[in-house]
Short mmCIF file of C-alpha atoms in Angstrom, two decimals:
data_model
loop_
_atom_site.label_atom_id
_atom_site.label_comp_id
_atom_site.label_asym_id
_atom_site.label_seq_id
_atom_site.Cartn_x
_atom_site.Cartn_y
_atom_site.Cartn_z
CA UNK A 212 -0.54 27.35 -38.71
CA UNK A 213 -0.54 29.00 -35.28
CA UNK A 214 2.20 27.60 -33.10
CA UNK A 215 2.78 29.77 -30.03
CA UNK A 216 6.10 29.91 -28.22
CA UNK A 217 6.39 31.35 -24.72
CA UNK A 218 10.10 31.90 -24.16
CA UNK A 219 10.82 32.44 -20.46
CA UNK A 220 8.11 35.09 -20.15
CA UNK A 221 7.76 36.87 -16.83
CA UNK A 222 5.48 39.57 -15.50
CA UNK A 223 6.37 41.72 -12.51
CA UNK A 224 4.78 44.73 -10.87
CA UNK A 225 7.51 46.17 -8.69
CA UNK A 226 8.61 43.38 -6.36
CA UNK A 227 5.47 41.30 -7.00
CA UNK A 228 5.97 38.44 -9.48
CA UNK A 229 2.80 37.57 -11.38
CA UNK A 230 4.38 35.05 -13.78
CA UNK A 231 7.89 33.62 -13.45
CA UNK A 232 9.90 32.36 -16.45
CA UNK A 233 7.07 30.57 -18.25
CA UNK A 234 8.55 28.39 -21.03
CA UNK A 235 6.24 26.43 -23.33
CA UNK A 236 5.55 25.65 -26.98
CA UNK A 237 1.85 25.37 -27.82
CA UNK A 238 1.32 23.32 -30.96
CA UNK A 239 -0.80 24.36 -33.92
CA UNK A 240 -4.46 23.43 -33.26
CA UNK A 241 -3.72 22.34 -29.69
CA UNK A 242 -6.29 22.97 -26.95
CA UNK A 243 -4.20 24.06 -23.96
CA UNK A 244 -5.72 24.75 -20.56
CA UNK A 245 -4.06 27.00 -17.95
CA UNK A 246 -5.33 25.73 -14.60
CA UNK A 247 -4.86 27.00 -11.08
CA UNK A 248 -6.39 28.90 -8.18
CA UNK A 249 -7.11 32.63 -8.18
CA UNK A 250 -3.92 34.66 -8.34
CA UNK A 251 -1.76 31.90 -9.82
CA UNK A 252 -0.88 33.88 -12.98
CA UNK A 253 -3.01 32.04 -15.54
CA UNK A 254 -5.06 35.05 -16.68
CA UNK A 255 -1.96 37.27 -16.66
CA UNK A 256 -0.26 34.76 -18.98
CA UNK A 257 -3.23 34.84 -21.35
CA UNK A 258 -3.36 38.64 -21.29
CA UNK A 259 0.33 38.79 -22.23
CA UNK A 260 -0.35 36.51 -25.20
CA UNK A 261 -3.27 38.74 -26.22
CA UNK A 262 -1.19 41.91 -25.84
CA UNK A 263 -3.36 43.29 -23.04
CA UNK A 264 -0.41 43.10 -20.62
CA UNK A 265 3.21 43.97 -21.42
CA UNK A 266 5.81 41.24 -20.96
CA UNK A 267 8.44 42.18 -18.36
CA UNK A 268 10.97 39.60 -19.59
CA UNK A 269 11.06 37.00 -22.34
CA UNK A 270 9.41 36.67 -25.75
CA UNK A 271 6.08 35.57 -27.19
CA UNK A 272 6.19 34.25 -30.76
CA UNK A 273 3.17 33.35 -32.91
CA UNK A 274 4.04 31.44 -36.09
CA UNK A 275 7.71 32.22 -35.46
CA UNK A 276 7.17 36.00 -35.29
CA UNK A 277 7.89 37.77 -32.01
CA UNK A 278 4.75 39.74 -31.10
CA UNK A 279 5.85 41.50 -27.89
CA UNK A 280 5.56 44.93 -29.49
CA UNK A 281 2.43 44.27 -31.56
CA UNK A 282 -0.91 45.77 -30.60
CA UNK A 283 -3.65 43.27 -29.67
CA UNK A 284 -5.50 43.95 -32.95
CA UNK A 285 -2.41 42.95 -34.92
CA UNK A 286 -1.87 39.55 -33.25
CA UNK A 287 -4.80 37.77 -34.98
CA UNK A 288 -6.23 36.43 -31.73
CA UNK A 289 -9.85 36.42 -30.58
CA UNK A 290 -10.65 36.54 -26.88
CA UNK A 291 -13.76 35.34 -25.03
CA UNK A 292 -14.05 36.84 -21.57
CA UNK A 293 -15.75 35.73 -18.36
CA UNK A 294 -18.10 38.70 -18.77
CA UNK A 295 -19.92 38.45 -22.09
CA UNK A 296 -19.11 42.07 -23.05
CA UNK A 297 -22.05 42.29 -25.49
CA UNK A 298 -23.46 45.54 -26.84
CA UNK A 299 -26.92 45.87 -25.24
CA UNK A 300 -28.31 48.14 -27.97
CA UNK A 301 -27.45 45.65 -30.76
CA UNK A 302 -29.30 42.45 -31.53
CA UNK A 303 -27.49 39.11 -31.66
CA UNK A 304 -26.85 39.38 -35.40
CA UNK A 305 -25.17 42.79 -35.05
CA UNK A 306 -23.17 41.69 -32.01
CA UNK A 307 -21.76 38.75 -33.96
CA UNK A 308 -21.19 40.93 -37.03
CA UNK A 309 -19.44 43.74 -35.16
CA UNK A 310 -15.83 42.40 -35.47
CA UNK A 311 -16.27 42.15 -39.25
CA UNK A 312 -17.34 45.82 -39.45
CA UNK A 313 -14.46 46.97 -37.25
CA UNK A 314 -11.88 45.04 -39.29
CA UNK A 315 -13.24 46.29 -42.60
CA UNK A 316 -14.15 42.84 -43.91
CA UNK A 317 -15.99 42.90 -47.27
CA UNK A 318 -19.65 43.49 -46.39
CA UNK A 319 -20.83 41.05 -49.05
CA UNK A 320 -19.41 38.21 -46.90
CA UNK A 321 -20.99 39.30 -43.62
CA UNK A 322 -24.28 37.45 -43.94
CA UNK A 323 -22.65 34.11 -44.72
CA UNK A 324 -20.04 34.46 -41.95
CA UNK A 325 -22.55 35.51 -39.29
CA UNK A 326 -24.98 32.73 -40.21
CA UNK A 327 -22.19 30.14 -40.14
CA UNK A 328 -20.99 31.28 -36.71
CA UNK A 329 -24.57 31.37 -35.39
CA UNK A 330 -25.22 27.82 -36.66
CA UNK A 331 -22.10 26.54 -34.91
CA UNK A 332 -23.38 27.75 -31.54
CA UNK A 333 -27.07 27.05 -32.24
CA UNK A 334 -28.22 30.68 -32.24
CA UNK A 335 -29.89 31.01 -35.65
CA UNK A 336 -33.33 31.37 -34.03
CA UNK A 337 -32.16 34.19 -31.76
CA UNK A 338 -30.42 36.56 -34.17
CA UNK A 339 -33.14 39.21 -33.85
CA UNK A 340 -33.07 39.31 -30.05
CA UNK A 341 -31.24 41.79 -27.81
CA UNK A 342 -28.82 40.46 -25.13
CA UNK A 343 -31.27 41.36 -22.35
CA UNK A 344 -33.72 38.83 -23.82
CA UNK A 345 -31.22 35.96 -23.63
CA UNK A 346 -30.21 33.55 -20.88
CA UNK A 347 -26.66 33.51 -19.53
CA UNK A 348 -25.79 30.48 -21.62
CA UNK A 349 -27.14 32.10 -24.78
CA UNK A 350 -25.15 35.28 -24.10
CA UNK A 351 -21.98 33.28 -23.72
CA UNK A 352 -22.70 31.58 -27.04
CA UNK A 353 -23.07 35.02 -28.66
CA UNK A 354 -19.62 35.87 -27.31
CA UNK A 355 -18.28 32.60 -28.76
CA UNK A 356 -19.88 33.30 -32.14
CA UNK A 357 -18.40 36.79 -32.17
CA UNK A 358 -14.95 35.23 -31.72
CA UNK A 359 -15.61 32.52 -34.32
CA UNK A 360 -16.74 34.98 -37.01
CA UNK A 361 -13.31 36.60 -37.03
CA UNK A 362 -11.66 33.31 -38.09
CA UNK A 363 -8.56 34.07 -35.98
CA UNK A 364 -5.35 32.10 -35.74
CA UNK A 365 -5.73 31.76 -31.96
CA UNK A 366 -8.68 31.59 -29.56
CA UNK A 367 -8.13 32.83 -26.01
CA UNK A 368 -10.86 31.97 -23.50
CA UNK A 369 -10.74 33.43 -19.98
CA UNK A 370 -13.04 31.46 -17.64
CA UNK A 371 -15.93 31.63 -20.13
CA UNK A 372 -18.19 29.32 -18.13
CA UNK A 373 -17.74 30.68 -14.61
CA UNK A 374 -20.90 32.85 -14.73
CA UNK A 375 -23.14 29.93 -15.75
CA UNK A 376 -25.05 27.59 -13.47
CA UNK A 377 -23.94 23.97 -13.15
CA UNK A 378 -26.24 22.52 -15.81
CA UNK A 379 -25.38 25.22 -18.36
CA UNK A 380 -21.67 24.76 -17.66
CA UNK A 381 -21.93 21.11 -18.66
CA UNK A 382 -23.80 21.76 -21.92
CA UNK A 383 -21.69 24.78 -22.91
CA UNK A 384 -18.51 22.85 -22.11
CA UNK A 385 -19.63 20.13 -24.51
CA UNK A 386 -20.29 22.81 -27.13
CA UNK A 387 -16.80 24.28 -26.72
CA UNK A 388 -15.28 20.80 -27.02
CA UNK A 389 -17.18 20.19 -30.24
CA UNK A 390 -16.26 23.64 -31.58
CA UNK A 391 -12.57 23.02 -30.96
CA UNK A 392 -12.86 19.87 -33.07
CA UNK A 393 -14.76 21.66 -35.87
CA UNK A 394 -12.65 24.80 -35.99
CA UNK A 395 -9.23 23.16 -35.45
CA UNK A 396 -7.79 26.45 -34.17
CA UNK A 397 -5.09 26.80 -31.51
CA UNK A 398 -6.94 27.51 -28.26
CA UNK A 399 -5.71 28.63 -24.85
CA UNK A 400 -8.32 28.30 -22.13
CA UNK A 401 -8.03 29.67 -18.59
CA UNK A 402 -9.96 28.10 -15.71
CA UNK A 403 -9.80 27.32 -12.00
CA UNK A 404 -12.17 24.37 -12.56
CA UNK A 405 -10.23 21.12 -12.83
CA UNK A 406 -13.21 19.31 -14.38
CA UNK A 407 -13.19 21.79 -17.28
CA UNK A 408 -9.45 21.25 -17.64
CA UNK A 409 -9.71 17.46 -17.61
CA UNK A 410 -12.57 17.30 -20.12
CA UNK A 411 -11.42 19.95 -22.61
CA UNK A 412 -7.63 19.90 -22.76
CA UNK A 413 -5.08 18.21 -24.96
CA UNK A 414 -2.58 19.39 -22.36
CA UNK A 415 -2.97 21.08 -18.99
CA UNK A 416 -0.58 23.57 -17.41
CA UNK A 417 -1.04 23.62 -13.62
CA UNK A 418 0.10 26.92 -12.08
CA UNK A 419 0.67 28.16 -8.55
CA UNK A 420 1.87 31.61 -7.48
CA UNK A 421 3.06 32.48 -10.98
CA UNK A 422 5.06 29.29 -11.50
CA UNK A 423 4.34 26.25 -13.63
CA UNK A 424 3.92 23.15 -11.45
CA UNK A 425 3.34 20.54 -14.16
CA UNK A 426 2.57 20.26 -17.88
CA UNK A 427 1.00 17.15 -19.34
CA UNK A 428 -2.09 15.47 -20.70
CA UNK A 429 -5.05 15.28 -18.30
CA UNK A 430 -4.35 11.58 -17.80
CA UNK A 431 -0.66 12.14 -17.00
CA UNK A 432 -1.41 14.86 -14.48
CA UNK A 433 -4.17 12.82 -12.83
CA UNK A 434 -2.18 9.58 -12.70
CA UNK A 435 1.28 11.03 -11.93
CA UNK A 436 1.05 14.39 -10.12
CA UNK A 437 4.44 16.07 -9.85
CA UNK A 438 3.85 17.31 -6.29
CA UNK A 439 1.29 17.49 -3.51
CA UNK A 440 -0.14 20.75 -4.86
CA UNK A 441 -1.06 19.13 -8.19
CA UNK A 442 -2.29 16.01 -6.38
CA UNK A 443 -4.58 18.07 -4.17
CA UNK A 444 -5.83 20.30 -7.00
CA UNK A 445 -6.69 17.63 -9.59
CA UNK A 446 -9.49 15.17 -9.03
CA UNK A 447 -12.94 15.18 -7.47
CA UNK A 448 -12.40 14.34 -4.71
CA UNK A 449 -8.77 15.40 -4.59
CA UNK A 450 -6.11 12.78 -3.92
CA UNK A 451 -5.99 11.60 -0.32
CA UNK A 452 -2.77 12.84 1.32
CA UNK A 453 -1.52 11.47 4.67
CA UNK A 454 1.64 12.61 6.45
CA UNK A 455 3.65 9.78 8.00
CA UNK A 456 7.01 8.03 8.11
CA UNK A 457 8.77 5.42 5.99
CA UNK A 458 10.90 2.72 7.61
CA UNK A 459 12.07 -0.47 5.90
CA UNK A 460 9.46 -0.21 3.16
CA UNK A 461 6.54 0.45 5.51
CA UNK A 462 4.53 3.65 5.77
CA UNK A 463 3.08 4.37 9.18
CA UNK A 464 0.76 7.12 10.41
CA UNK A 465 -2.09 7.21 12.93
CA UNK A 466 -4.47 4.32 12.14
CA UNK A 467 -2.36 3.54 9.04
CA UNK A 468 0.19 0.83 8.22
CA UNK A 469 1.01 0.11 4.55
CA UNK A 470 3.86 -2.18 3.49
CA UNK A 471 5.60 -3.01 0.22
CA UNK A 472 6.69 0.56 -0.63
CA UNK A 473 10.08 1.33 -2.13
CA UNK A 474 11.39 4.73 -1.08
CA UNK A 475 14.09 5.77 1.40
CA UNK A 476 13.29 5.97 5.11
CA UNK A 477 12.12 9.28 6.53
CA UNK A 478 9.12 11.60 6.72
CA UNK A 479 6.89 11.42 3.63
CA UNK A 480 3.38 12.23 2.44
CA UNK A 481 1.47 9.27 1.02
CA UNK A 482 -1.27 9.80 -1.55
CA UNK A 483 -3.90 7.64 -3.21
CA UNK A 484 -7.14 8.18 -5.14
CA UNK A 485 -10.50 7.40 -3.54
CA UNK A 486 -11.51 5.17 -6.44
CA UNK A 487 -8.30 3.09 -6.24
CA UNK A 488 -8.76 2.00 -2.61
CA UNK A 489 -11.46 -0.40 -1.41
CA UNK A 490 -13.29 -1.21 1.80
CA UNK A 491 -11.75 -4.25 3.48
CA UNK A 492 -14.27 -7.07 3.57
CA UNK A 493 -13.27 -8.18 7.09
CA UNK A 494 -13.06 -4.63 8.45
CA UNK A 495 -9.30 -4.91 8.98
CA UNK A 496 -7.40 -2.96 6.33
CA UNK A 497 -4.29 -0.87 5.89
CA UNK A 498 -6.27 2.03 7.38
CA UNK A 499 -8.75 1.47 10.21
CA UNK A 500 -10.86 4.35 11.49
CA UNK A 501 -14.47 5.27 12.25
CA UNK A 502 -16.62 6.78 9.49
CA UNK A 503 -16.43 10.58 9.67
CA UNK A 504 -19.05 11.20 6.97
CA UNK A 505 -20.89 9.27 4.28
CA UNK A 506 -22.16 10.78 1.02
CA UNK A 507 -24.50 9.13 -1.47
CA UNK A 508 -23.37 10.03 -5.02
CA UNK A 509 -25.84 7.96 -7.02
CA UNK A 510 -23.30 5.71 -8.73
CA UNK A 511 -21.24 5.20 -5.56
CA UNK A 512 -21.09 5.97 -1.86
CA UNK A 513 -18.20 8.16 -0.70
CA UNK A 514 -16.93 7.25 2.75
CA UNK A 515 -14.62 9.62 4.59
CA UNK A 516 -12.53 8.90 7.69
CA UNK A 517 -10.23 11.23 9.63
CA UNK A 518 -6.54 10.37 9.97
CA UNK A 519 -5.01 12.92 12.36
CA UNK A 520 -5.58 16.23 10.49
CA UNK A 521 -6.33 14.59 7.13
CA UNK A 522 -9.70 13.56 5.73
CA UNK A 523 -9.36 10.35 3.71
CA UNK A 524 -12.03 9.21 1.25
CA UNK A 525 -12.77 5.89 -0.42
CA UNK A 526 -15.48 5.02 -2.94
CA UNK A 527 -17.73 2.14 -1.96
CA UNK A 528 -20.64 0.41 -3.67
CA UNK A 529 -23.67 2.64 -4.20
CA UNK A 530 -25.71 0.38 -1.89
CA UNK A 531 -23.28 0.59 1.03
CA UNK A 532 -24.92 1.94 4.18
CA UNK A 533 -23.50 2.51 7.65
CA UNK A 534 -23.79 4.95 10.53
CA UNK A 535 -21.30 7.75 11.18
CA UNK A 536 -18.86 6.47 13.81
CA UNK A 537 -18.91 2.87 12.54
CA UNK A 538 -15.33 1.49 12.31
CA UNK A 539 -14.23 0.54 8.77
CA UNK A 540 -11.09 -0.87 7.23
CA UNK A 541 -9.66 0.50 3.98
CA UNK A 542 -7.37 -1.58 1.76
CA UNK A 543 -4.62 0.47 0.09
CA UNK A 544 -2.46 -1.74 -2.17
CA UNK A 545 1.11 -0.42 -2.51
CA UNK A 546 0.81 -0.18 -6.30
CA UNK A 547 -1.83 2.58 -6.03
CA UNK A 548 0.25 4.71 -3.67
CA UNK A 549 2.03 7.95 -4.55
CA UNK A 550 4.83 9.18 -2.28
CA UNK A 551 5.97 12.77 -1.87
CA UNK A 552 8.73 14.49 0.08
CA UNK A 553 6.96 15.87 3.13
CA UNK A 554 8.97 19.10 3.20
CA UNK A 555 9.14 20.08 -0.49
CA UNK A 556 5.99 18.30 -1.63
CA UNK A 557 7.86 16.93 -4.67
CA UNK A 558 7.11 13.45 -5.95
CA UNK A 559 9.43 10.64 -4.86
CA UNK A 560 10.39 7.79 -7.15
CA UNK A 561 9.77 7.98 -10.88
CA UNK A 562 9.53 11.41 -12.51
CA UNK A 563 6.09 12.06 -14.03
CA UNK A 564 6.13 12.44 -17.83
CA UNK A 565 6.04 15.91 -19.35
CA UNK A 566 4.30 15.95 -22.71
CA UNK A 567 6.43 17.90 -25.17
CA UNK A 568 4.21 17.71 -28.22
CA UNK A 569 0.56 16.66 -27.91
CA UNK A 570 -1.91 15.15 -30.29
CA UNK A 571 -4.26 17.59 -31.98
CA UNK A 572 -7.55 18.73 -30.56
CA UNK A 573 -10.54 16.49 -31.17
#
């Protein structure tokens, strides 16, 4: 079992706060993703768990044992970095085997362990090659195998796919997802890519400027963002956000008039997903504006209009065609709308769920 408890951990350098009072229990075998933009504290959090950064305040416990003062080698965690960190003079076999040699594992078991790890990442035909002879995706798989061979209690992965091209990211992401199911090991994965977070995670922690914004399953965070930051960070495209005013159940903004909403009067930000809205058949919708841009996606056509300073997108049929500047109407039913306080950005109405204990990976 490898349950991890982060008990109000903080990291400061002088007056700069890298992570602020991070509280979370990560369940045994859970696949947790730390998601956020550069500088949000996600990698610092992972490095504190690994023991590569000291904790300023709070405690980290693995299997109930506080590990703040333990060296990284004594925490039984394996880390996969953004850079592959392979030894160029060793072939793939020796790179994978290296952790076993360092830890003094019985040499009679090395062959079986290395071969097993290599099979899991489909590298058995490349064991004799040097890293320079491998593609970027193959090198990242060597790094994964080197972590797997240790059979740790916890996997820590710091943006492992960011150096790969788009096609390799998709295939390697699928491989990591399958590995998490096979290995059933507690995994913490850092990324700024919300697609990676949505496809891999049991739970996602969205961070901004060292603070946790929301914790939940990918579906919860997508369907019920806690604030405008989460709404604008999750989704491709991000949630449409329009500043306007509520009065007697109606939201009004330039070119926008949506009724049937139930929040107090005053300035608000209204949000909705592109795939939830539709083009109005008669051209007269809740939003009426000329087409700003039109993008063919293959399975759909993305239409974007400009509402004051906001760009607002809606998905149309893949066969929809029109010229830029053509007026269109967009239907936005009240049930698809999300409302946020315009000043704080916090969600209005129901509080989004926070998943306390997830299902297991896979």
